[in-house]
């Protein structure tokens, strides 16, 4: 029967990490919990929904080996309300007893024998990335991924490694974000990879990368699964085998004959103000009217009860254009731009618009226009 003494904060942190793989499952209830097992002088924690598994480990004073599956949500709430540095976990008669100072608590457990055996990734190509840069790129690219799990082909981040570059792509079919980075010299000339990683995995990975104080992350894949590894955290996920949109055709075939340069800070400010007015627009949710004319942008946002008009100076190449665009979509991407100048490339009011940082040619954003009402 499991009997361990652990650091309370370390246990809480480990639970926060592995619960990114846990989803409430009323049919197979054991998957709603977190698995804990002793291994030497450590406690191994694992969460899984069968598609995604996350493991981590913490130091433990092991009095007696064992394994349990806890109902973690209530336990987490309790652990946050006590101040003890060390706590004792004891399995007894199918219950978990937590001893902390003068407080004794008892929690029910899931049947550990019903918890699935962990699958492993034996073979595959392996890459090592700088964590900070990868985290930044993932956070910036995932804005365009569809949040709808039923739209599985685009409820993901596309990862491609080819031509000694890492390429990250997302699209909900209304917009597309593309980011590329040159591989470090030590990672060049390896086997190419093309993967669609589920958004749930990406969201969990981002949270974990923020928690982990390490400089490197290892990615390994055989095409059907992806394995991410830090020194004390392992993430294994299945990939999505549905076809991702043909983003290369979009990149290579887009046509534009107008170019607009805008001060990024000023443009961001007018977009934020306009977003207040258009977010509840019943005819065109988040839609604003952009009139580019005579080196100026006149941006109009309308709701049922109010209207805003903003004007800022631009540098314009090409003819005037009136177009309706999703203000929120623009905000999502332009908020990630670090350069002082934002570039828009346009053709007409029905074709995609390219948005990019003038100082960064490794990131592109495509967004489709909205229909202009009343015309």
Coordinates of C-alpha atoms in Angstrom, one line a residue:
X1 CA 0.0 0.0 0.0
X2 CA 1.4 3.4 -1.0
X3 CA 2.9 5.4 1.9
X4 CA 5.0 8.5 1.0
X5 CA 6.1 11.9 2.3
X6 CA 6.3 14.6 -0.3
X7 CA 6.8 18.4 -0.6
X8 CA 3.3 19.9 -0.8
X9 CA 4.2 22.6 -3.4
X10 CA 6.1 20.0 -5.6
X11 CA 3.0 17.8 -5.6
X12 CA 0.7 20.6 -6.5
X13 CA 3.0 21.7 -9.3
X14 CA 3.2 18.1 -10.6
X15 CA -0.6 17.8 -10.5
X16 CA -0.9 21.1 -12.4
X17 CA 1.4 19.7 -15.1
X18 CA -0.2 16.3 -15.7
X19 CA -3.8 17.4 -15.4
X20 CA -3.4 19.0 -18.9
X21 CA -3.9 15.5 -20.3
X22 CA -6.9 14.8 -18.1
X23 CA -10.5 15.2 -19.2
X24 CA -13.6 14.2 -17.3
X25 CA -14.7 10.8 -18.6
X26 CA -18.1 9.5 -17.3
X27 CA -17.8 6.2 -19.3
X28 CA -14.3 5.3 -18.1
X29 CA -14.1 7.2 -14.9
X30 CA -10.5 6.2 -14.0
X31 CA -9.3 8.5 -16.9
X32 CA -10.7 11.4 -14.9
X33 CA -8.0 11.0 -12.3
X34 CA -4.3 11.3 -11.9
X35 CA -2.1 8.1 -11.5
X36 CA 0.6 8.1 -8.8
X37 CA 3.2 5.4 -8.4
X38 CA 6.4 5.0 -6.4
X39 CA 9.6 4.4 -8.3
X40 CA 12.8 4.3 -6.2
X41 CA 12.9 7.5 -4.2
X42 CA 10.4 9.3 -6.5
X43 CA 6.7 9.5 -7.1
X44 CA 5.7 9.3 -10.7
X45 CA 2.5 11.2 -11.7
X46 CA 0.6 10.6 -14.9
X47 CA -2.5 11.8 -16.6
X48 CA -4.0 10.6 -19.9
X49 CA -7.1 10.7 -22.1
X50 CA -5.7 7.9 -24.3
X51 CA -4.8 10.4 -27.0
X52 CA -2.5 12.5 -24.8
X53 CA -0.3 11.3 -21.9
X54 CA 1.8 13.5 -19.6
X55 CA 4.2 12.2 -17.0
X56 CA 6.3 14.0 -14.3
X57 CA 8.1 13.0 -11.2
X58 CA 8.9 14.5 -7.8
X59 CA 11.2 13.5 -4.9
X60 CA 9.5 11.4 -2.3
X61 CA 10.4 9.7 1.0
X62 CA 9.0 6.3 0.2
X63 CA 7.8 4.3 3.3
X64 CA 5.9 1.7 1.3
X65 CA 5.6 1.2 -2.4
X66 CA 2.3 1.4 -4.2
X67 CA 0.2 2.9 -6.9
X68 CA -3.1 4.8 -6.8
X69 CA -5.4 6.9 -9.0
X70 CA -6.6 10.1 -7.2
X71 CA -9.7 12.3 -7.7
X72 CA -7.4 15.3 -8.0
X73 CA -9.6 18.4 -8.2
X74 CA -10.8 18.3 -4.6
X75 CA -7.3 17.3 -3.4
X76 CA -5.8 20.3 -5.2
X77 CA -8.2 22.6 -3.6
X78 CA -7.4 21.3 -0.2
X79 CA -3.6 21.4 -0.7
X80 CA -3.9 25.1 -1.7
X81 CA -5.5 25.9 1.6
X82 CA -2.9 24.5 3.9
X83 CA 0.6 25.8 4.5
X84 CA 2.6 22.7 5.5
X85 CA 5.8 22.1 3.7
X86 CA 5.6 18.3 3.9
X87 CA 2.6 16.1 3.7
X88 CA 2.1 12.4 4.0
X89 CA 0.0 10.3 1.6
X90 CA -1.2 6.9 2.8
X91 CA -3.4 4.4 0.9
X92 CA -5.6 2.5 3.3
X93 CA -8.7 0.4 2.6
X94 CA -9.2 1.9 -0.8
X95 CA -9.0 5.4 0.5
X96 CA -6.3 8.1 0.4
X97 CA -5.4 9.6 3.7
X98 CA -3.5 12.9 3.6
X99 CA -1.8 13.9 6.9
X100 CA -0.7 17.6 7.2
X101 CA 0.1 19.0 10.6
X102 CA -2.9 18.5 12.8
X103 CA -5.2 17.9 9.8
X104 CA -6.2 14.5 8.6
X105 CA -8.3 14.1 5.5
X106 CA -9.6 11.1 3.6
X107 CA -10.4 10.9 -0.1
X108 CA -12.0 8.2 -2.3
X109 CA -9.9 6.7 -5.1
X110 CA -10.5 5.2 -8.5
X111 CA -9.6 1.6 -9.1
X112 CA -5.9 1.7 -10.1
X113 CA -6.2 -1.7 -11.9
X114 CA -8.4 0.0 -14.5
X115 CA -5.8 2.7 -15.4
X116 CA -4.3 2.0 -18.9
X117 CA -0.8 0.9 -19.4
X118 CA 1.4 3.7 -20.8
X119 CA 2.3 3.4 -24.5
X120 CA 5.8 4.4 -25.6
X121 CA 7.5 5.8 -28.7
X122 CA 10.4 3.5 -29.5
X123 CA 11.6 4.9 -32.8
X124 CA 11.6 8.2 -34.6
X125 CA 13.6 11.2 -35.6
X126 CA 14.7 13.5 -32.7
X127 CA 15.2 17.3 -32.6
X128 CA 16.3 19.6 -29.8
X129 CA 14.9 23.2 -29.7
X130 CA 15.6 26.2 -27.6
X131 CA 12.6 26.4 -25.3
X132 CA 12.0 30.1 -25.1
X133 CA 12.0 30.7 -28.9
X134 CA 9.8 27.6 -29.5
X135 CA 7.3 28.8 -26.9
X136 CA 7.1 32.2 -28.4
X137 CA 6.6 30.9 -31.9
X138 CA 3.9 28.4 -30.8
X139 CA 2.0 31.1 -28.8
X140 CA 2.1 33.4 -31.9
X141 CA 1.1 30.8 -34.4
X142 CA -1.8 29.1 -32.5
X143 CA -4.0 32.2 -32.8
X144 CA -5.3 30.9 -36.1
X145 CA -6.0 27.3 -35.1
X146 CA -9.7 26.3 -35.0
X147 CA -10.8 25.9 -31.4
X148 CA -13.5 23.5 -32.4
X149 CA -12.4 19.8 -31.8
X150 CA -15.1 18.6 -34.3
X151 CA -13.1 20.5 -37.0
X152 CA -10.3 18.1 -36.4
X153 CA -8.2 18.8 -39.5
X154 CA -7.6 22.4 -38.4
X155 CA -7.9 22.0 -34.6
X156 CA -4.2 21.7 -34.5
X157 CA -0.8 23.2 -35.2
X158 CA 1.0 22.0 -38.3
X159 CA 4.7 21.3 -37.7
X160 CA 7.0 20.8 -40.7
X161 CA 10.7 20.4 -40.7
X162 CA 12.3 20.6 -44.1
X163 CA 15.1 22.5 -45.9
X164 CA 16.7 22.9 -42.4
X165 CA 13.8 25.0 -41.2
X166 CA 11.1 24.6 -38.6
X167 CA 7.8 25.7 -40.0
X168 CA 4.7 26.3 -37.8
X169 CA 1.3 26.8 -39.4
X170 CA -2.3 27.2 -38.2
X171 CA -5.5 27.9 -40.0
X172 CA -9.2 27.9 -39.2
X173 CA -9.9 28.3 -42.9
X174 CA -10.8 32.0 -42.4
X175 CA -7.2 33.0 -41.6
X176 CA -3.7 31.5 -41.6
X177 CA -0.5 32.1 -39.6
X178 CA 2.9 31.0 -40.9
X179 CA 6.1 31.2 -38.9
X180 CA 9.5 29.7 -39.9
X181 CA 12.8 29.5 -38.0
X182 CA 16.2 28.2 -39.2
X183 CA 17.4 25.1 -37.3
X184 CA 20.4 25.3 -35.2
X185 CA 23.5 23.9 -36.9
X186 CA 23.5 20.8 -34.6
X187 CA 19.9 20.0 -35.8
X188 CA 20.4 20.4 -39.5
X189 CA 20.4 17.6 -42.2
X190 CA 18.1 15.3 -40.3
X191 CA 15.0 13.5 -41.6
X192 CA 12.1 15.7 -42.5
X193 CA 8.9 15.8 -40.4
X194 CA 5.3 16.7 -41.3
X195 CA 2.9 16.6 -38.3
X196 CA -0.4 17.9 -37.2
X197 CA -0.4 18.2 -33.4
X198 CA -3.8 18.5 -31.7
X199 CA -4.6 21.9 -30.2
X200 CA -5.3 20.3 -26.8
X201 CA -1.7 19.0 -26.7
X202 CA -0.4 22.4 -27.8
X203 CA -2.3 24.2 -25.1
X204 CA -1.0 21.8 -22.5
X205 CA 2.5 22.1 -23.8
X206 CA 2.4 25.9 -23.6
X207 CA 1.3 25.8 -20.0
X208 CA 4.0 23.3 -19.1
X209 CA 6.8 25.2 -20.9
X210 CA 5.8 28.3 -18.9
X211 CA 6.2 26.3 -15.7
X212 CA 9.4 24.5 -16.5
X213 CA 12.7 26.3 -15.9
X214 CA 14.8 24.6 -18.6
X215 CA 16.5 25.9 -21.7
X216 CA 15.9 23.0 -24.1
X217 CA 13.1 20.7 -25.2
X218 CA 13.4 17.5 -27.1
X219 CA 10.9 16.5 -29.8
X220 CA 10.8 13.0 -31.2
X221 CA 8.3 11.6 -33.7
X222 CA 7.6 8.6 -35.9
X223 CA 4.9 10.4 -37.7
X224 CA 1.9 8.9 -35.9
X225 CA 3.0 10.0 -32.4
X226 CA 5.0 12.9 -31.0
X227 CA 7.1 12.8 -27.8
X228 CA 8.2 16.0 -26.0
X229 CA 10.7 15.7 -23.2
X230 CA 12.2 17.9 -20.5
X231 CA 14.4 16.5 -17.7
X232 CA 11.4 15.6 -15.5
X233 CA 8.4 15.9 -17.8
X234 CA 7.3 13.7 -20.7
X235 CA 4.5 14.3 -23.1
X236 CA 3.3 11.7 -25.6
X237 CA 0.5 12.5 -28.1
X238 CA -1.1 11.1 -31.2
X239 CA -1.0 13.2 -34.3
X240 CA -4.0 14.1 -36.5
X241 CA -3.9 12.1 -39.7
X242 CA -6.4 14.2 -41.6
X243 CA -5.1 16.4 -44.4
X244 CA -4.2 19.9 -43.4
X245 CA -5.1 22.8 -45.8
X246 CA -2.7 23.3 -48.7
X247 CA -0.9 26.3 -47.1
X248 CA 1.9 26.3 -49.6
X249 CA -0.5 27.1 -52.5
X250 CA -1.8 30.0 -50.4
X251 CA 1.7 31.3 -49.8
X252 CA 2.8 30.9 -53.4
X253 CA -0.3 32.0 -55.3
X254 CA -1.6 35.0 -53.4
X255 CA -1.8 38.1 -55.5
X256 CA -1.6 41.7 -54.3
X257 CA -1.2 45.0 -56.0
X258 CA -1.6 47.4 -53.0
X259 CA 0.7 47.9 -50.1
X260 CA -0.1 49.9 -46.9
X261 CA 2.5 50.8 -44.2
X262 CA 1.1 51.6 -40.8
X263 CA 2.7 52.6 -37.5
X264 CA 2.2 49.4 -35.4
X265 CA 1.5 51.1 -32.1
X266 CA -1.0 53.6 -33.6
X267 CA -2.7 50.8 -35.6
X268 CA -3.0 48.6 -32.6
X269 CA -4.6 51.5 -30.6
X270 CA -7.3 52.2 -33.1
X271 CA -8.0 48.5 -33.5
X272 CA -8.5 48.0 -29.8
X273 CA -10.9 51.0 -29.6
X274 CA -12.8 49.8 -32.7
X275 CA -13.1 46.3 -31.3
X276 CA -15.2 47.6 -28.5
X277 CA -17.9 48.8 -31.0
X278 CA -17.9 45.8 -33.4
X279 CA -17.7 42.8 -31.1
X280 CA -21.5 42.8 -30.8
X281 CA -22.3 43.8 -34.4
X282 CA -25.2 41.5 -35.3
X283 CA -24.8 41.9 -39.1
X284 CA -21.0 41.4 -39.2
X285 CA -19.5 40.3 -35.8
X286 CA -16.1 41.9 -35.2
X287 CA -16.3 43.5 -38.7
X288 CA -14.9 47.0 -39.4
X289 CA -14.9 49.0 -42.6
X290 CA -11.4 50.0 -43.7
X291 CA -11.1 52.8 -46.3
X292 CA -7.5 53.2 -47.5
X293 CA -7.3 56.5 -49.4
X294 CA -4.7 59.3 -50.0
X295 CA -2.2 57.9 -47.5
X296 CA -4.8 57.6 -44.7
X297 CA -6.9 54.9 -43.2
X298 CA -10.5 55.7 -42.1
X299 CA -11.7 52.9 -39.9
X300 CA -15.4 52.7 -39.1
X301 CA -16.9 50.4 -36.4
X302 CA -20.6 50.1 -35.8
X303 CA -22.8 48.4 -33.3
X304 CA -26.5 48.5 -32.7
X305 CA -26.2 51.5 -30.4
X306 CA -22.9 53.3 -31.3
X307 CA -20.4 54.0 -33.9
X308 CA -16.7 54.9 -34.0
X309 CA -14.6 56.5 -36.7
X310 CA -10.8 56.5 -36.5
X311 CA -8.3 58.0 -38.9
X312 CA -4.5 57.4 -39.0
X313 CA -1.8 58.3 -41.4
X314 CA -0.4 55.5 -43.7
X315 CA 2.0 55.2 -46.6
X316 CA 0.0 53.8 -49.5
X317 CA 1.2 52.2 -52.7
X318 CA -1.6 51.4 -55.2
X319 CA -5.2 52.5 -55.7
X320 CA -7.7 53.3 -53.0
X321 CA -9.6 50.4 -51.5
X322 CA -12.7 50.0 -49.2
X323 CA -12.7 46.6 -47.5
X324 CA -14.4 44.9 -44.5
X325 CA -12.1 43.0 -42.2
X326 CA -12.4 41.1 -38.9
X327 CA -11.0 43.5 -36.3
X328 CA -10.4 40.8 -33.7
X329 CA -8.4 38.7 -36.2
X330 CA -6.2 41.7 -37.0
X331 CA -5.7 42.4 -33.3
X332 CA -4.7 38.7 -32.6
X333 CA -1.8 38.9 -35.0
X334 CA -0.7 42.5 -34.8
X335 CA -0.4 42.2 -31.0
X336 CA 2.5 39.8 -31.7
X337 CA 4.4 42.1 -34.0
X338 CA 7.5 43.5 -32.5
X339 CA 8.5 45.9 -35.3
X340 CA 7.5 49.6 -35.5
X341 CA 5.8 49.2 -39.0
X342 CA 3.0 46.8 -40.0
X343 CA 2.6 46.0 -43.6
X344 CA -0.8 45.1 -45.3
X345 CA -0.8 43.8 -48.8
X346 CA -4.2 43.8 -50.6
X347 CA -5.8 43.1 -54.0
X348 CA -9.5 43.8 -53.8
X349 CA -12.4 43.6 -51.3
X350 CA -12.9 39.9 -51.9
X351 CA -9.3 38.6 -51.8
X352 CA -7.1 37.6 -48.8
X353 CA -5.0 40.2 -47.1
X354 CA -1.4 39.6 -46.0
X355 CA -0.3 41.1 -42.7
X356 CA 3.3 41.1 -41.7
X357 CA 6.0 42.9 -39.7
X358 CA 8.2 45.0 -42.0
X359 CA 11.3 43.8 -40.0
X360 CA 10.4 40.1 -40.0
X361 CA 10.2 38.1 -43.1
X362 CA 9.8 34.8 -41.2
X363 CA 6.2 35.3 -40.2
X364 CA 3.1 35.9 -42.3
X365 CA -0.6 36.3 -41.6
X366 CA -3.5 35.8 -44.1
X367 CA -7.0 36.9 -43.3
X368 CA -10.1 36.8 -45.5
X369 CA -12.3 39.9 -45.9
X370 CA -15.9 40.0 -44.8
X371 CA -18.9 40.9 -47.0
X372 CA -19.6 44.7 -47.0
X373 CA -23.2 45.1 -46.0
X374 CA -25.5 47.5 -47.8
X375 CA -23.5 47.6 -51.0

